[in-house]
mmCIF file of C-alpha atoms in Angstrom:
data_model
loop_
_atom_site.group_PDB
_atom_site.id
_atom_site.type_symbol
_atom_site.label_atom_id
_atom_site.label_comp_id
_atom_site.label_asym_id
_atom_site.label_seq_id
_atom_site.Cartn_x
_atom_site.Cartn_y
_atom_site.Cartn_z
ATOM 1 C CA MET U 1 -33.071 23.818 -42.521
ATOM 2 C CA SER U 2 -30.600 21.187 -43.753
ATOM 3 C CA ILE U 3 -28.098 23.926 -44.494
ATOM 4 C CA LEU U 4 -28.471 25.324 -40.989
ATOM 5 C CA VAL U 5 -27.994 21.882 -39.449
ATOM 6 C CA SER U 6 -24.926 21.309 -41.594
ATOM 7 C CA LYS U 7 -23.432 24.640 -40.552
ATOM 8 C CA SER U 8 -24.233 23.955 -36.903
ATOM 9 C CA SER U 9 -22.602 20.520 -37.058
ATOM 10 C CA SER U 10 -19.502 21.916 -38.736
ATOM 11 C CA LEU U 11 -19.237 24.628 -36.103
ATOM 12 C CA SER U 12 -19.554 22.049 -33.307
ATOM 13 C CA ILE U 13 -16.832 19.901 -34.827
ATOM 14 C CA LEU U 14 -14.580 22.948 -35.197
ATOM 15 C CA VAL U 15 -15.115 23.918 -31.535
ATOM 16 C CA ILE U 16 -14.285 20.368 -30.388
ATOM 17 C CA LEU U 17 -11.103 20.286 -32.463
ATOM 18 C CA ILE U 18 -9.996 23.644 -31.090
ATOM 19 C CA PHE U 19 -10.734 22.456 -27.523
ATOM 20 C CA LEU U 20 -8.735 19.256 -27.967
ATOM 21 C CA GLY U 21 -5.875 21.194 -29.485
ATOM 22 C CA SER U 22 -5.812 23.603 -26.553
ATOM 23 C CA ILE U 23 -5.873 20.713 -24.090
ATOM 24 C CA ARG U 24 -2.852 19.143 -25.748
ATOM 25 C CA SER U 25 -0.963 22.448 -25.793
ATOM 26 C CA VAL U 26 -1.565 23.053 -22.086
ATOM 27 C CA TYR U 27 -1.165 19.397 -21.029
ATOM 28 C CA PRO U 28 1.132 17.936 -23.710
ATOM 29 C CA SER U 29 1.882 14.749 -21.729
ATOM 30 C CA ILE U 30 -1.764 13.804 -21.201
ATOM 31 C CA ASP U 31 -2.802 10.518 -22.724
ATOM 32 C CA LEU U 32 -6.373 11.242 -23.801
ATOM 33 C CA ASP U 33 -7.208 7.525 -23.624
ATOM 34 C CA HIS U 34 -7.350 7.903 -19.814
ATOM 35 C CA TYR U 35 -10.229 9.719 -18.140
ATOM 36 C CA ASP U 36 -11.330 10.153 -14.561
ATOM 37 C CA SER U 37 -14.774 8.561 -14.675
ATOM 38 C CA ASN U 38 -15.899 10.847 -11.829
ATOM 39 C CA THR U 39 -15.184 14.093 -13.689
ATOM 40 C CA GLY U 40 -14.771 13.028 -17.322
ATOM 41 C CA LYS U 41 -11.453 14.900 -17.419
ATOM 42 C CA PRO U 42 -8.249 13.544 -18.934
ATOM 43 C CA VAL U 43 -5.542 12.329 -16.571
ATOM 44 C CA TYR U 44 -1.788 12.655 -17.005
ATOM 45 C CA ASP U 45 -0.184 9.443 -18.165
ATOM 46 C CA ILE U 46 2.375 9.530 -15.323
ATOM 47 C CA ASP U 47 -0.497 9.860 -12.825
ATOM 48 C CA VAL U 48 -2.108 6.771 -14.310
ATOM 49 C CA LYS U 49 1.096 4.754 -14.007
ATOM 50 C CA VAL U 50 1.831 5.858 -10.436
ATOM 51 C CA LEU U 51 -1.678 5.296 -9.098
ATOM 52 C CA GLN U 52 -2.072 2.004 -10.924
ATOM 53 C CA PHE U 53 1.167 0.858 -9.292
ATOM 54 C CA ALA U 54 -0.386 1.727 -5.926
ATOM 55 C CA GLN U 55 -3.183 -0.739 -6.629
ATOM 56 C CA ASN U 56 -0.737 -3.576 -6.017
ATOM 57 C CA ILE U 57 -0.383 -2.537 -2.373
ATOM 58 C CA GLU U 58 -4.058 -1.636 -1.997
ATOM 59 C CA HIS U 59 -5.015 -5.131 -3.183
ATOM 60 C CA LEU U 60 -2.612 -6.658 -0.695
ATOM 61 C CA GLU U 61 -4.027 -4.585 2.152
ATOM 62 C CA ALA U 62 -7.665 -5.068 1.184
ATOM 63 C CA ASP U 63 -7.517 -8.853 1.040
ATOM 64 C CA PHE U 64 -5.297 -9.182 4.110
ATOM 65 C CA PHE U 65 -7.535 -7.046 6.316
ATOM 66 C CA LEU U 66 -10.812 -8.396 4.922
ATOM 67 C CA TRP U 67 -9.758 -11.990 5.466
ATOM 68 C CA GLY U 68 -8.317 -11.234 8.897
ATOM 69 C CA ALA U 69 -11.483 -9.526 10.151
ATOM 70 C CA LEU U 70 -14.228 -11.311 8.223
ATOM 71 C CA GLY U 71 -12.874 -14.610 6.952
ATOM 72 C CA PHE U 72 -13.396 -13.691 3.288
ATOM 73 C CA GLY U 73 -11.946 -11.194 0.862
ATOM 74 C CA LEU U 74 -12.561 -9.114 -2.249
ATOM 75 C CA ASP U 75 -13.977 -12.080 -4.155
ATOM 76 C CA LYS U 76 -17.032 -11.852 -1.915
ATOM 77 C CA VAL U 77 -17.049 -8.188 -0.869
ATOM 78 C CA ALA U 78 -16.308 -6.528 -4.226
ATOM 79 C CA PRO U 79 -15.430 -9.116 -6.903
ATOM 80 C CA GLU U 80 -15.612 -6.479 -9.636
ATOM 81 C CA LEU U 81 -12.479 -4.850 -8.194
ATOM 82 C CA THR U 82 -10.346 -7.960 -8.782
ATOM 83 C CA LEU U 83 -10.797 -7.724 -12.566
ATOM 84 C CA GLY U 84 -10.360 -11.497 -12.757
ATOM 85 C CA GLY U 85 -7.111 -11.599 -10.787
ATOM 86 C CA PRO U 86 -6.407 -14.814 -8.845
ATOM 87 C CA PRO U 87 -7.502 -15.165 -5.205
ATOM 88 C CA PRO U 88 -4.791 -14.729 -2.550
ATOM 89 C CA ILE U 89 -2.813 -17.711 -1.303
ATOM 90 C CA GLY U 90 -3.327 -18.885 2.266
ATOM 91 C CA ALA U 91 -5.495 -16.022 3.572
ATOM 92 C CA ARG U 92 -7.690 -16.836 6.553
ATOM 93 C CA LYS U 93 -9.645 -15.310 9.398
ATOM 94 C CA ALA U 94 -7.532 -14.243 12.355
ATOM 95 C CA ASN U 95 -8.305 -15.068 15.971
ATOM 96 C CA LEU U 96 -9.033 -11.474 17.020
ATOM 97 C CA ASP U 97 -10.587 -9.971 20.124
ATOM 98 C CA ASN U 98 -13.590 -7.678 19.563
ATOM 99 C CA PHE U 99 -11.647 -4.405 19.793
ATOM 100 C CA THR U 100 -9.004 -5.506 17.297
ATOM 101 C CA GLN U 101 -11.530 -7.035 14.936
ATOM 102 C CA ASN U 102 -13.548 -3.816 14.841
ATOM 103 C CA PHE U 103 -10.677 -1.535 13.843
ATOM 104 C CA ILE U 104 -9.239 -4.084 11.396
ATOM 105 C CA LYS U 105 -12.679 -4.369 9.805
ATOM 106 C CA GLU U 106 -12.794 -0.587 9.436
ATOM 107 C CA ILE U 107 -9.365 -0.563 7.785
ATOM 108 C CA ALA U 108 -10.448 -3.408 5.496
ATOM 109 C CA TYR U 109 -13.420 -1.501 4.131
ATOM 110 C CA GLU U 110 -11.319 1.648 3.789
ATOM 111 C CA GLU U 111 -9.034 -0.329 1.464
ATOM 112 C CA VAL U 112 -12.053 -1.381 -0.595
ATOM 113 C CA GLY U 113 -12.905 2.309 -0.930
ATOM 114 C CA HIS U 114 -9.349 3.124 -1.954
ATOM 115 C CA LEU U 115 -9.372 0.529 -4.701
ATOM 116 C CA THR U 116 -12.745 1.733 -5.927
ATOM 117 C CA ILE U 117 -11.777 5.400 -6.242
ATOM 118 C CA ILE U 118 -8.358 4.690 -7.748
ATOM 119 C CA LYS U 119 -9.848 2.415 -10.389
ATOM 120 C CA LYS U 120 -12.539 4.994 -11.210
ATOM 121 C CA THR U 121 -9.926 7.700 -11.605
ATOM 122 C CA VAL U 122 -7.118 5.995 -13.541
ATOM 123 C CA GLY U 123 -8.508 2.620 -14.561
ATOM 124 C CA GLY U 124 -8.065 -0.703 -12.845
ATOM 125 C CA LEU U 125 -5.482 -3.456 -12.914
ATOM 126 C CA PRO U 126 -6.212 -7.127 -12.262
ATOM 127 C CA ARG U 127 -5.360 -8.191 -8.747
ATOM 128 C CA PRO U 128 -1.875 -9.752 -8.786
ATOM 129 C CA LEU U 129 -1.229 -13.120 -7.198
ATOM 130 C CA ILE U 130 -0.707 -12.374 -3.495
ATOM 131 C CA ASP U 131 0.708 -14.714 -0.858
ATOM 132 C CA LEU U 132 -0.931 -14.140 2.536
ATOM 133 C CA SER U 133 -0.111 -17.574 3.908
ATOM 134 C CA PRO U 134 1.288 -18.108 7.406
ATOM 135 C CA LYS U 135 4.291 -19.721 5.712
ATOM 136 C CA ASN U 136 5.120 -16.517 3.860
ATOM 137 C CA PHE U 137 4.818 -14.340 6.959
ATOM 138 C CA ALA U 138 6.938 -16.849 8.892
ATOM 139 C CA LYS U 139 9.697 -16.563 6.262
ATOM 140 C CA ILE U 140 9.662 -12.779 6.558
ATOM 141 C CA VAL U 141 9.826 -12.834 10.354
ATOM 142 C CA ASN U 142 12.604 -15.450 10.268
ATOM 143 C CA LYS U 143 14.521 -13.181 7.916
ATOM 144 C CA ALA U 144 13.998 -10.269 10.298
ATOM 145 C CA PHE U 145 15.314 -12.270 13.274
ATOM 146 C CA GLU U 146 18.025 -13.974 11.199
ATOM 147 C CA SER U 147 16.942 -17.323 12.631
ATOM 148 C CA ASP U 148 14.020 -19.723 12.393
ATOM 149 C CA LEU U 149 11.493 -19.036 15.122
ATOM 150 C CA LYS U 150 9.915 -22.145 16.610
ATOM 151 C CA PRO U 151 7.072 -22.663 16.152
ATOM 152 C CA PRO U 152 6.902 -20.655 12.915
ATOM 153 C CA PHE U 153 5.291 -17.230 13.255
ATOM 154 C CA ASP U 154 1.544 -17.370 12.523
ATOM 155 C CA PRO U 155 -0.039 -13.979 11.755
ATOM 156 C CA TYR U 156 -3.531 -15.352 12.360
ATOM 157 C CA ARG U 157 -2.735 -16.831 15.798
ATOM 158 C CA ASP U 158 -4.039 -13.965 17.957
ATOM 159 C CA SER U 159 -4.606 -10.205 17.970
ATOM 160 C CA VAL U 160 -1.020 -9.193 18.740
ATOM 161 C CA SER U 161 0.402 -11.516 16.091
ATOM 162 C CA TYR U 162 -2.046 -10.182 13.523
ATOM 163 C CA VAL U 163 -1.280 -6.524 14.257
ATOM 164 C CA LEU U 164 2.444 -7.299 14.083
ATOM 165 C CA ALA U 165 1.814 -8.834 10.659
ATOM 166 C CA SER U 166 -0.165 -5.704 9.768
ATOM 167 C CA TYR U 167 2.862 -3.631 10.788
ATOM 168 C CA ILE U 168 4.780 -5.235 7.920
ATOM 169 C CA ILE U 169 2.437 -3.916 5.224
ATOM 170 C CA PRO U 170 0.665 -0.490 5.488
ATOM 171 C CA TYR U 171 3.752 1.595 6.257
ATOM 172 C CA LEU U 172 5.119 0.834 2.786
ATOM 173 C CA GLY U 173 1.917 2.144 1.222
ATOM 174 C CA LEU U 174 2.335 5.342 3.231
ATOM 175 C CA ASN U 175 5.977 5.706 2.099
ATOM 176 C CA GLY U 176 4.940 5.047 -1.480
ATOM 177 C CA TYR U 177 2.310 7.788 -1.502
ATOM 178 C CA VAL U 178 4.771 10.270 -0.002
ATOM 179 C CA GLY U 179 7.248 9.349 -2.737
ATOM 180 C CA ALA U 180 4.569 9.559 -5.435
ATOM 181 C CA ASN U 181 3.657 13.116 -4.498
ATOM 182 C CA ALA U 182 6.535 14.574 -6.515
ATOM 183 C CA GLN U 183 5.462 12.634 -9.614
ATOM 184 C CA ILE U 184 1.731 13.419 -9.677
ATOM 185 C CA LYS U 185 0.782 16.330 -11.966
ATOM 186 C CA GLY U 186 -3.002 16.675 -12.176
ATOM 187 C CA TYR U 187 -5.087 18.477 -9.556
ATOM 188 C CA VAL U 188 -7.719 15.713 -9.487
ATOM 189 C CA THR U 189 -5.103 13.042 -8.897
ATOM 190 C CA ARG U 190 -3.234 15.222 -6.388
ATOM 191 C CA ARG U 191 -6.454 15.529 -4.384
ATOM 192 C CA LEU U 192 -6.880 11.772 -4.562
ATOM 193 C CA LEU U 193 -3.284 11.166 -3.479
ATOM 194 C CA ALA U 194 -3.670 13.525 -0.517
ATOM 195 C CA GLY U 195 -6.819 11.736 0.577
ATOM 196 C CA LEU U 196 -5.221 8.320 0.270
ATOM 197 C CA LEU U 197 -2.124 9.462 2.142
ATOM 198 C CA GLY U 198 -4.215 10.894 4.956
ATOM 199 C CA VAL U 199 -6.066 7.645 5.617
ATOM 200 C CA GLU U 200 -3.011 5.402 5.140
ATOM 201 C CA SER U 201 -1.140 7.573 7.663
ATOM 202 C CA GLY U 202 -4.000 7.206 10.101
ATOM 203 C CA GLN U 203 -4.072 3.447 9.678
ATOM 204 C CA ASP U 204 -0.356 3.222 10.319
ATOM 205 C CA ALA U 205 -0.709 5.405 13.423
ATOM 206 C CA VAL U 206 -3.456 3.164 14.808
ATOM 207 C CA ILE U 207 -1.361 0.047 14.247
ATOM 208 C CA ARG U 208 1.756 1.597 15.741
ATOM 209 C CA THR U 209 -0.164 2.990 18.748
ATOM 210 C CA TYR U 210 -1.621 -0.456 19.413
ATOM 211 C CA LEU U 211 1.864 -1.961 19.373
ATOM 212 C CA TYR U 212 3.474 0.879 21.351
ATOM 213 C CA GLU U 213 0.950 0.357 24.140
ATOM 214 C CA ARG U 214 2.063 -3.286 24.266
ATOM 215 C CA GLN U 215 5.763 -2.587 23.662
ATOM 216 C CA GLY U 216 6.983 -4.600 26.650
ATOM 217 C CA ASP U 217 4.605 -7.529 26.225
ATOM 218 C CA ILE U 218 6.097 -10.869 25.244
ATOM 219 C CA VAL U 219 4.869 -12.107 21.867
ATOM 220 C CA GLN U 220 3.618 -15.610 22.451
ATOM 221 C CA PRO U 221 4.969 -18.257 22.148
ATOM 222 C CA TYR U 222 8.382 -16.564 21.876
ATOM 223 C CA ASN U 223 10.744 -14.739 24.197
ATOM 224 C CA PHE U 224 10.748 -11.459 22.290
ATOM 225 C CA THR U 225 8.834 -8.280 23.111
ATOM 226 C CA VAL U 226 6.502 -6.427 20.785
ATOM 227 C CA ALA U 227 9.054 -3.601 20.557
ATOM 228 C CA GLU U 228 11.780 -6.055 19.513
ATOM 229 C CA PHE U 229 9.531 -7.427 16.767
ATOM 230 C CA THR U 230 8.923 -3.939 15.354
ATOM 231 C CA ASN U 231 12.622 -3.071 15.502
ATOM 232 C CA ARG U 232 13.575 -6.257 13.690
ATOM 233 C CA ILE U 233 10.944 -5.793 10.982
ATOM 234 C CA SER U 234 11.937 -2.161 10.437
ATOM 235 C CA THR U 235 15.617 -3.086 10.206
ATOM 236 C CA LEU U 236 14.768 -5.736 7.636
ATOM 237 C CA ARG U 237 12.855 -3.227 5.534
ATOM 238 C CA ASN U 238 15.762 -0.789 5.684
ATOM 239 C CA ASN U 239 18.133 -3.523 4.536
ATOM 240 C CA LEU U 240 15.868 -4.743 1.742
ATOM 241 C CA GLY U 241 15.064 -1.210 0.546
ATOM 242 C CA LYS U 242 18.767 -0.471 0.058
ATOM 243 C CA ASP U 243 18.319 3.271 0.195
ATOM 244 C CA GLY U 244 19.217 4.348 3.700
ATOM 245 C CA PHE U 245 17.408 4.605 7.014
ATOM 246 C CA LYS U 246 13.682 5.034 6.363
ATOM 247 C CA ASP U 247 12.067 2.760 8.923
ATOM 248 C CA GLU U 248 11.972 2.628 12.717
ATOM 249 C CA GLY U 249 10.282 0.526 15.367
ATOM 250 C CA VAL U 250 7.773 1.881 17.882
ATOM 251 C CA VAL U 251 10.501 2.556 20.469
ATOM 252 C CA VAL U 252 13.772 4.277 19.549
ATOM 253 C CA PRO U 253 16.807 5.778 21.331
ATOM 254 C CA GLU U 254 15.948 9.319 22.391
ATOM 255 C CA LYS U 255 18.386 10.824 19.882
ATOM 256 C CA LEU U 256 16.311 9.310 17.047
ATOM 257 C CA GLY U 257 12.960 10.475 18.424
ATOM 258 C CA ALA U 258 11.110 13.708 17.660
ATOM 259 C CA GLU U 259 13.565 16.620 18.069
ATOM 260 C CA GLY U 260 15.907 14.165 19.784
ATOM 261 C CA LYS U 261 13.679 14.219 22.857
ATOM 262 C CA SER U 262 11.391 11.199 22.620
ATOM 263 C CA THR U 263 11.762 7.447 22.822
ATOM 264 C CA ALA U 264 8.144 6.977 21.747
ATOM 265 C CA ASN U 265 7.991 6.500 17.985
ATOM 266 C CA ILE U 266 4.315 6.095 17.197
ATOM 267 C CA LEU U 267 4.749 8.221 14.069
ATOM 268 C CA SER U 268 7.865 7.160 12.204
ATOM 269 C CA ALA U 269 9.535 10.207 10.654
ATOM 270 C CA ASP U 270 12.903 11.680 9.755
ATOM 271 C CA ALA U 271 14.975 14.242 11.698
ATOM 272 C CA ASP U 272 12.551 16.980 10.608
ATOM 273 C CA SER U 273 9.508 14.903 11.621
ATOM 274 C CA ILE U 274 8.624 14.417 7.949
ATOM 275 C CA SER U 275 7.366 11.076 6.659
ATOM 276 C CA TYR U 276 9.914 9.054 4.748
ATOM 277 C CA ALA U 277 9.446 8.592 0.996
ATOM 278 C CA ARG U 278 10.126 5.439 -1.009
ATOM 279 C CA THR U 279 10.318 4.862 -4.739
ATOM 280 C CA PRO U 280 8.464 2.008 -6.470
ATOM 281 C CA ALA U 281 11.772 0.133 -6.757
ATOM 282 C CA GLU U 282 12.369 0.358 -2.999
ATOM 283 C CA ILE U 283 8.823 -0.767 -2.253
ATOM 284 C CA LEU U 284 9.131 -3.779 -4.540
ATOM 285 C CA ARG U 285 12.453 -4.755 -2.957
ATOM 286 C CA ASP U 286 10.661 -4.871 0.388
ATOM 287 C CA LEU U 287 7.410 -6.508 -0.692
ATOM 288 C CA TYR U 288 9.176 -9.080 -2.852
ATOM 289 C CA VAL U 289 11.405 -9.688 0.212
ATOM 290 C CA THR U 290 14.269 -10.283 -2.218
ATOM 291 C CA GLY U 291 15.975 -6.902 -1.986
ATOM 292 C CA ASP U 292 15.741 -6.775 -5.794
ATOM 293 C CA GLU U 293 12.889 -5.118 -7.682
ATOM 294 C CA HIS U 294 13.628 -7.400 -10.631
ATOM 295 C CA VAL U 295 13.138 -10.622 -8.665
ATOM 296 C CA PRO U 296 9.570 -11.297 -7.481
ATOM 297 C CA GLY U 297 8.752 -13.262 -4.367
ATOM 298 C CA GLY U 298 7.412 -12.597 -0.881
ATOM 299 C CA PHE U 299 3.912 -11.169 -1.111
ATOM 300 C CA TYR U 300 3.960 -11.246 -4.928
ATOM 301 C CA PRO U 301 5.207 -14.620 -6.185
ATOM 302 C CA LYS U 302 4.745 -13.561 -9.821
ATOM 303 C CA GLY U 303 5.460 -9.865 -9.364
ATOM 304 C CA GLY U 304 3.231 -6.830 -9.327
ATOM 305 C CA ASN U 305 0.934 -5.616 -12.101
ATOM 306 C CA GLY U 306 0.971 -2.377 -14.081
ATOM 307 C CA GLN U 307 3.531 -0.640 -16.271
ATOM 308 C CA ILE U 308 5.893 0.347 -13.466
ATOM 309 C CA ALA U 309 6.087 -3.067 -11.783
ATOM 310 C CA LYS U 310 6.240 -4.898 -15.116
ATOM 311 C CA SER U 311 9.016 -2.647 -16.382
ATOM 312 C CA PHE U 312 11.348 -3.959 -13.684
ATOM 313 C CA LEU U 313 10.496 -7.564 -14.525
ATOM 314 C CA LYS U 314 11.541 -7.042 -18.152
ATOM 315 C CA ILE U 315 15.093 -6.093 -17.229
#
């Protein structure tokens, strides 16, 4: 019996070694330290890096929308997802009407789901330090208008102000996932990326539709319309990104609309009606609000987390 057990054990070990060897030959760039906890399958190292980078934006969105709709964030809703990262600076509940609060609440919990599935698939990163203070948003809007608005812009003031502040953030996540598509290798992570991109696109469409419907409304207490705010913010992001025209407001000249025949721009897209793509460097230039992926600031006073974001900080 002992001999049979010994032979059986040896055979099992041999089978495992052959299996691991075949995995490495087919997927030579896989880092076998990373596994999708849902399937138990190894994940490409590049997929890990790309999707962990995305957690920076997902954390920003989750806490911003949770606080705006509910008056509290991940530390109460899903503290395990923060992995000990510091709470956001200056986040607060927004003064929202019932309609706006309901769809922002939905988006908030969708972001919690995104963080959960990404962390299960490629492993989690601690939440970076995030600045969601009115002061930070006011600086960004002042930069967009190239002057200091008085009083300073407050994203939590009312529903329109909050959705305008929301306009600043999710579109970059959408661009990032489009850009990441060419980098992702595994079928499990490709399915995840497609699912994330689908919902992020929907969120952006809801936000842009809300603002398009109010395009001519004056944003209180200023003398600028909603459409002007979106145009200014989009222009700022183009300038900070430093890689061409990849952002448009909710109203555009007809020649820039779909097939050159529409001034409505609820879905921002290129001349072929394809979503714009951004690299991690472009995204950091925008979210740091410095125009330099090596210089943190804006929403991330100490920079983003993960290998990709940290690699820029080392330069």
